[in-house]
Short mmCIF file of C-alpha atoms in Angstrom, two decimals:
data_model
loop_
_atom_site.label_atom_id
_atom_site.label_comp_id
_atom_site.label_asym_id
_atom_site.label_seq_id
_atom_site.Cartn_x
_atom_site.Cartn_y
_atom_site.Cartn_z
CA MET A 757 0.09 -0.06 0.14
CA SER A 758 1.55 3.44 -0.91
CA LYS A 759 0.96 6.37 1.59
CA GLN A 760 -1.60 8.96 1.18
CA PRO A 761 -0.18 12.42 1.20
CA GLN A 762 -3.35 14.23 1.03
CA PRO A 763 -5.77 13.66 4.17
CA ILE A 764 -9.19 12.19 3.36
CA SER A 765 -11.87 14.99 2.89
CA PRO A 766 -15.35 13.53 2.88
CA LEU A 767 -16.46 17.09 1.52
CA LYS A 768 -14.15 17.03 -1.37
CA ASN A 769 -15.19 13.45 -2.11
CA PHE A 770 -18.95 14.79 -2.08
CA PHE A 771 -18.26 17.34 -4.79
CA ALA A 772 -15.80 15.19 -7.06
CA GLY A 773 -18.30 12.34 -6.60
CA GLY A 774 -21.06 14.48 -8.21
CA PHE A 775 -19.07 15.41 -11.16
CA GLY A 776 -18.28 11.66 -11.57
CA GLY A 777 -21.93 10.76 -11.52
CA VAL A 778 -22.64 13.22 -14.39
CA CYS A 779 -19.93 11.76 -16.35
CA LEU A 780 -21.37 8.17 -15.63
CA VAL A 781 -24.77 9.16 -16.73
CA PHE A 782 -23.88 10.48 -20.06
CA ALA A 783 -21.79 7.56 -20.71
CA GLY A 784 -24.16 4.83 -19.49
CA HIS A 785 -27.60 6.05 -19.96
CA PRO A 786 -28.42 4.57 -23.35
CA LEU A 787 -27.59 0.98 -22.05
CA ASP A 788 -29.43 1.40 -19.06
CA THR A 789 -32.54 2.16 -21.15
CA ILE A 790 -31.93 -1.12 -23.07
CA LYS A 791 -31.29 -2.87 -19.63
CA VAL A 792 -34.49 -2.05 -18.26
CA ARG A 793 -36.55 -2.68 -21.42
CA LEU A 794 -34.78 -6.35 -21.62
CA GLN A 795 -35.45 -7.00 -17.86
CA THR A 796 -39.08 -6.10 -18.14
CA GLN A 797 -40.25 -7.06 -21.55
CA PRO A 798 -43.55 -8.97 -21.49
CA LYS A 799 -43.53 -12.73 -21.91
CA PRO A 800 -44.37 -13.67 -25.49
CA LYS A 801 -47.70 -15.34 -26.12
CA PRO A 802 -47.38 -18.95 -27.48
CA GLY A 803 -46.31 -18.74 -31.14
CA GLU A 804 -44.87 -15.31 -30.86
CA SER A 805 -41.33 -14.38 -30.47
CA LEU A 806 -39.98 -11.94 -27.86
CA LEU A 807 -40.23 -8.26 -28.41
CA TYR A 808 -36.34 -7.88 -28.30
CA ALA A 809 -34.13 -10.90 -29.26
CA GLY A 810 -31.18 -9.28 -27.17
CA THR A 811 -29.03 -6.21 -26.38
CA LEU A 812 -28.34 -5.48 -30.11
CA ASP A 813 -31.54 -5.95 -31.37
CA CYS A 814 -33.21 -3.83 -28.61
CA PHE A 815 -30.67 -1.12 -29.48
CA LYS A 816 -31.53 -1.35 -33.09
CA LYS A 817 -35.30 -1.21 -32.50
CA THR A 818 -35.27 1.64 -30.15
CA LEU A 819 -33.00 3.66 -32.58
CA ALA A 820 -35.16 2.91 -35.42
CA LYS A 821 -38.51 3.70 -33.81
CA GLU A 822 -37.30 6.64 -31.53
CA GLY A 823 -33.92 7.82 -32.72
CA VAL A 824 -31.08 8.78 -30.34
CA LYS A 825 -33.59 10.67 -28.19
CA GLY A 826 -35.03 7.19 -27.33
CA LEU A 827 -31.77 5.96 -25.95
CA TYR A 828 -31.70 9.05 -23.72
CA LYS A 829 -35.23 8.73 -22.44
CA GLY A 830 -35.73 9.63 -19.02
CA MET A 831 -32.17 10.98 -18.58
CA ALA A 832 -33.26 14.33 -16.75
CA ALA A 833 -34.28 12.05 -13.66
CA PRO A 834 -30.94 10.38 -13.32
CA ILE A 835 -29.07 13.38 -13.95
CA ILE A 836 -30.93 15.27 -10.96
CA GLY A 837 -30.69 12.16 -8.96
CA VAL A 838 -27.22 10.63 -9.68
CA THR A 839 -25.50 13.68 -9.11
CA PRO A 840 -26.30 14.21 -5.55
CA MET A 841 -26.54 10.14 -5.32
CA PHE A 842 -22.80 9.87 -6.50
CA ALA A 843 -21.99 12.80 -4.12
CA VAL A 844 -23.50 11.11 -1.25
CA CYS A 845 -21.96 7.74 -2.39
CA PHE A 846 -18.16 8.97 -2.48
CA PHE A 847 -19.05 11.12 0.68
CA GLY A 848 -19.88 7.90 2.54
CA PHE A 849 -16.90 6.23 1.11
CA GLY A 850 -14.75 9.03 2.28
CA LEU A 851 -16.50 9.18 5.71
CA GLY A 852 -16.18 5.38 6.03
CA LYS A 853 -12.43 5.43 5.42
CA LYS A 854 -12.01 8.38 7.69
CA LEU A 855 -13.85 6.91 10.61
CA GLN A 856 -11.46 3.78 10.43
CA GLN A 857 -8.22 5.66 10.37
CA ARG A 858 -6.69 6.25 13.81
CA SER A 859 -4.41 8.94 12.38
CA PRO A 860 -4.63 10.85 8.99
CA ASP A 861 -1.67 8.80 7.39
CA ASP A 862 -3.16 5.35 8.34
CA ILE A 863 -3.36 3.02 5.32
CA LEU A 864 -6.47 0.86 5.26
CA SER A 865 -6.67 -2.84 4.65
CA TYR A 866 -9.10 -4.19 1.98
CA PRO A 867 -11.73 -5.42 4.31
CA GLN A 868 -11.68 -1.97 5.77
CA LEU A 869 -12.02 -0.46 2.54
CA PHE A 870 -15.05 -2.92 1.86
CA ALA A 871 -16.49 -1.75 4.78
CA ALA A 872 -16.18 1.81 3.93
CA GLY A 873 -17.76 1.01 0.61
CA MET A 874 -20.73 -0.60 2.29
CA LEU A 875 -21.40 2.43 4.40
CA SER A 876 -21.64 4.39 1.10
CA GLY A 877 -24.39 1.88 -0.15
CA VAL A 878 -26.21 2.55 3.05
CA PHE A 879 -26.09 6.44 2.36
CA THR A 880 -27.11 6.26 -1.35
CA THR A 881 -30.23 3.92 -0.77
CA ALA A 882 -32.05 6.69 0.88
CA ILE A 883 -31.72 8.89 -2.27
CA MET A 884 -31.59 6.06 -4.65
CA ALA A 885 -34.71 3.99 -3.85
CA PRO A 886 -37.40 6.36 -4.80
CA GLY A 887 -35.50 7.58 -7.91
CA GLU A 888 -34.89 4.11 -9.13
CA ARG A 889 -38.79 3.41 -8.65
CA ILE A 890 -39.71 6.49 -10.80
CA LYS A 891 -36.99 5.74 -13.30
CA CYS A 892 -38.27 1.98 -13.86
CA LEU A 893 -41.98 3.17 -14.19
CA LEU A 894 -41.10 5.93 -16.69
CA GLN A 895 -38.80 3.75 -18.95
CA ILE A 896 -41.34 0.81 -19.17
CA GLN A 897 -44.19 2.88 -19.93
CA ALA A 898 -42.31 4.09 -23.00
CA SER A 899 -41.85 0.47 -24.26
CA THR A 900 -45.45 -0.72 -23.25
CA GLY A 901 -46.98 2.49 -24.88
CA GLU A 902 -49.45 3.06 -22.13
CA VAL A 903 -48.75 6.46 -20.85
CA LYS A 904 -49.85 6.66 -17.12
CA TYR A 905 -47.23 9.36 -16.07
CA ALA A 906 -46.47 12.71 -17.68
CA GLY A 907 -43.13 12.72 -16.00
CA PRO A 908 -41.05 12.17 -12.82
CA MET A 909 -42.75 14.76 -10.75
CA ASP A 910 -46.38 13.58 -12.00
CA CYS A 911 -45.16 9.98 -11.12
CA VAL A 912 -44.24 10.95 -7.53
CA LYS A 913 -47.49 12.67 -7.06
CA GLN A 914 -49.67 9.70 -8.37
CA LEU A 915 -47.43 7.22 -6.22
CA TYR A 916 -47.94 9.46 -3.15
CA ARG A 917 -51.72 9.76 -3.73
CA GLU A 918 -52.19 6.07 -4.24
CA SER A 919 -50.05 4.63 -1.49
CA GLY A 920 -48.38 7.38 0.31
CA ILE A 921 -44.66 7.61 1.30
CA ARG A 922 -44.58 3.85 1.13
CA GLY A 923 -45.50 3.71 -2.66
CA ILE A 924 -42.48 5.85 -3.19
CA TYR A 925 -40.22 3.82 -1.16
CA LYS A 926 -41.43 0.54 -2.60
CA GLY A 927 -38.36 -1.71 -3.12
CA THR A 928 -36.06 -0.21 -0.53
CA ALA A 929 -35.13 -3.45 1.20
CA LEU A 930 -34.08 -4.71 -2.23
CA THR A 931 -32.30 -1.57 -3.11
CA LEU A 932 -30.14 -2.10 0.06
CA MET A 933 -29.62 -5.78 -0.76
CA ARG A 934 -28.21 -4.66 -4.09
CA ASP A 935 -26.39 -1.75 -3.12
CA VAL A 936 -24.56 -2.23 0.32
CA PRO A 937 -22.55 -5.36 -0.78
CA ALA A 938 -22.10 -4.22 -4.26
CA SER A 939 -20.65 -0.76 -3.12
CA GLY A 940 -18.33 -2.60 -0.91
CA MET A 941 -17.08 -4.75 -4.00
CA TYR A 942 -17.06 -1.43 -5.98
CA PHE A 943 -14.87 0.60 -3.87
CA MET A 944 -12.51 -2.19 -2.68
CA SER A 945 -11.90 -3.49 -6.23
CA TYR A 946 -11.15 0.08 -7.54
CA GLU A 947 -8.65 0.91 -4.76
CA TRP A 948 -7.11 -2.77 -5.25
CA LEU A 949 -6.58 -2.04 -8.90
CA LYS A 950 -5.20 1.44 -8.32
CA ASN A 951 -2.56 -0.17 -5.88
CA LEU A 952 -2.05 -2.90 -8.67
CA LEU A 953 -1.35 -0.44 -11.46
CA THR A 954 0.72 2.13 -9.40
CA PRO A 955 4.28 1.37 -10.37
CA ALA A 956 6.55 0.96 -7.26
CA GLY A 957 7.56 4.06 -5.44
CA LYS A 958 4.89 6.24 -7.24
CA SER A 959 1.87 7.77 -5.67
CA HIS A 960 -1.82 6.82 -6.70
CA ASN A 961 -2.14 10.55 -7.99
CA GLU A 962 0.31 9.89 -10.73
CA LEU A 963 -1.69 7.07 -12.31
CA SER A 964 -2.13 7.48 -16.07
CA ILE A 965 -5.69 8.29 -17.64
CA PRO A 966 -5.75 4.65 -19.25
CA SER A 967 -4.89 3.04 -15.65
CA VAL A 968 -7.86 5.25 -14.02
CA LEU A 969 -10.24 4.20 -16.90
CA PHE A 970 -9.38 0.59 -16.58
CA ALA A 971 -9.51 0.55 -12.70
CA GLY A 972 -12.99 2.36 -12.95
CA GLY A 973 -14.41 0.18 -15.51
CA VAL A 974 -13.45 -3.19 -13.81
CA ALA A 975 -14.46 -1.88 -10.52
CA GLY A 976 -18.01 -1.12 -12.28
CA ILE A 977 -18.11 -4.86 -13.52
CA CYS A 978 -17.29 -6.33 -10.04
CA ASN A 979 -19.89 -3.93 -8.65
CA TRP A 980 -22.46 -5.34 -11.09
CA ALA A 981 -21.65 -9.02 -10.68
CA VAL A 982 -22.72 -8.81 -7.25
CA ALA A 983 -25.67 -6.43 -7.89
CA ILE A 984 -27.59 -8.03 -10.94
CA PRO A 985 -29.65 -10.50 -9.10
CA PRO A 986 -31.25 -8.31 -6.51
CA ASP A 987 -31.32 -5.73 -9.36
CA VAL A 988 -33.50 -7.92 -11.67
CA LEU A 989 -35.75 -8.72 -8.53
CA LYS A 990 -36.02 -4.90 -7.81
CA SER A 991 -36.88 -4.00 -11.30
CA ARG A 992 -39.81 -6.63 -11.17
CA PHE A 993 -40.99 -5.93 -7.64
CA GLN A 994 -40.92 -2.09 -8.06
CA THR A 995 -43.07 -2.27 -11.58
CA ALA A 996 -45.35 -4.87 -10.54
CA PRO A 997 -49.03 -3.98 -10.03
CA GLU A 998 -49.97 -3.22 -6.28
CA GLY A 999 -50.52 -6.36 -4.41
CA LYS A 1000 -48.77 -8.68 -6.77
CA TYR A 1001 -46.10 -9.88 -4.39
CA PRO A 1002 -47.68 -9.71 -0.85
CA ASN A 1003 -44.66 -11.30 0.68
CA GLY A 1004 -42.21 -8.81 -1.02
CA PHE A 1005 -39.12 -10.01 -2.84
CA ARG A 1006 -39.43 -13.66 -1.67
CA ASP A 1007 -42.58 -13.99 -3.98
CA VAL A 1008 -40.58 -12.21 -6.88
CA LEU A 1009 -37.63 -14.71 -6.39
CA ARG A 1010 -40.13 -17.84 -6.09
CA GLU A 1011 -41.98 -16.84 -9.24
CA LEU A 1012 -38.64 -15.91 -11.34
CA ILE A 1013 -37.00 -19.15 -10.64
CA ARG A 1014 -40.33 -21.31 -11.08
CA GLU A 1015 -41.21 -19.48 -14.36
CA GLU A 1016 -37.78 -18.95 -16.04
CA GLY A 1017 -35.14 -20.77 -14.02
CA VAL A 1018 -32.12 -19.38 -12.08
CA ALA A 1019 -30.54 -17.80 -15.34
CA SER A 1020 -33.16 -15.37 -15.30
CA LEU A 1021 -31.65 -13.66 -12.36
CA TYR A 1022 -28.98 -12.62 -14.56
CA LYS A 1023 -31.41 -10.89 -17.09
CA GLY A 1024 -29.97 -7.89 -19.03
CA PHE A 1025 -26.36 -9.17 -18.06
CA ASN A 1026 -24.83 -8.23 -21.49
CA ALA A 1027 -26.37 -4.69 -21.32
CA VAL A 1028 -25.26 -4.39 -17.88
CA MET A 1029 -21.61 -5.51 -18.41
CA LEU A 1030 -21.40 -3.47 -21.59
CA ARG A 1031 -22.65 -0.45 -19.79
CA ALA A 1032 -20.60 -0.91 -16.44
CA PHE A 1033 -17.32 -0.61 -18.13
CA PRO A 1034 -17.52 2.64 -19.94
CA ALA A 1035 -19.94 4.23 -17.57
CA ASN A 1036 -17.88 3.55 -14.37
CA ALA A 1037 -14.64 4.29 -16.19
CA ALA A 1038 -16.03 7.79 -17.05
CA CYS A 1039 -17.27 8.18 -13.40
CA PHE A 1040 -14.05 7.35 -11.81
CA LEU A 1041 -11.93 9.45 -14.27
CA GLY A 1042 -14.37 12.41 -13.75
CA PHE A 1043 -14.07 12.04 -9.86
CA GLU A 1044 -10.16 11.71 -9.98
CA MET A 1045 -9.87 14.86 -12.26
CA ALA A 1046 -12.41 16.81 -9.88
CA MET A 1047 -10.48 15.75 -6.91
CA LYS A 1048 -7.00 16.89 -8.37
CA PHE A 1049 -8.90 20.10 -9.18
CA LEU A 1050 -10.04 20.48 -5.59
CA ASN A 1051 -6.70 19.56 -3.90
CA TRP A 1052 -5.14 22.35 -6.17
CA LEU A 1053 -8.07 24.91 -5.51
CA ALA A 1054 -8.28 24.33 -1.68
CA PRO A 1055 -5.35 22.29 -0.42
CA ASP A 1056 -6.18 22.61 3.31
CA LEU A 1057 -9.81 21.76 2.98
#
């Protein structure tokens, strides 16, 4: 482990994380739209084929039908939601690291980094759960053609009217199950790869851009490898009609495995992995760049 010359500043993490989040949305949103459409496409009637044969087919059909704009459908919500969410996520990670340090130059072990990452997952879920629910509902209405919500705010209002704050926070337990272990993996694998790619005797801050992109991209893949099964359950649960799954995610899990087997827990795998690399590479690069800028701007903060 190399030494950390700059003390950890959760506040700087907050701003740099927000910038990383914006980079992530721009790089990853088109594939996110495809992921949700693949995960929630209706089961074909006997004799009919699936609406989308796979990732590429969904991409082509969306482009043909709705143009490039179709791929960026519903992006306003993630930009508004993701910026504070990544800010909070990186803040949580910074705080988790700081809380475990006895002195500012303490080097943390990998399990400690994993724990710090898990804390960031708890932080983000509070913001994330309602945003995800709204995003899934808006993304599927575009592909089912039935327009129930005019936009994100209208969706919040209707959900609140129908079932109060619980309607907005439906699927929180699943979001926690997805984000807490996955965030631990995310940050731990990123720090591990950064250490691996840093030449002996050099500091982390001197990592080349390709190295940061590579470490960020692989961290994104590690994050999703852990997160996909709960994510599929969550997409299903959050877009299901009221009362379809009285016992929550256990019902969703039973139904999925009964109807479509264990492999269905990895639905949308290609779209997720295709998106995970560039989106998270962009995110960590944005984060590191913003961090350098902030350290230059306010070295003592």
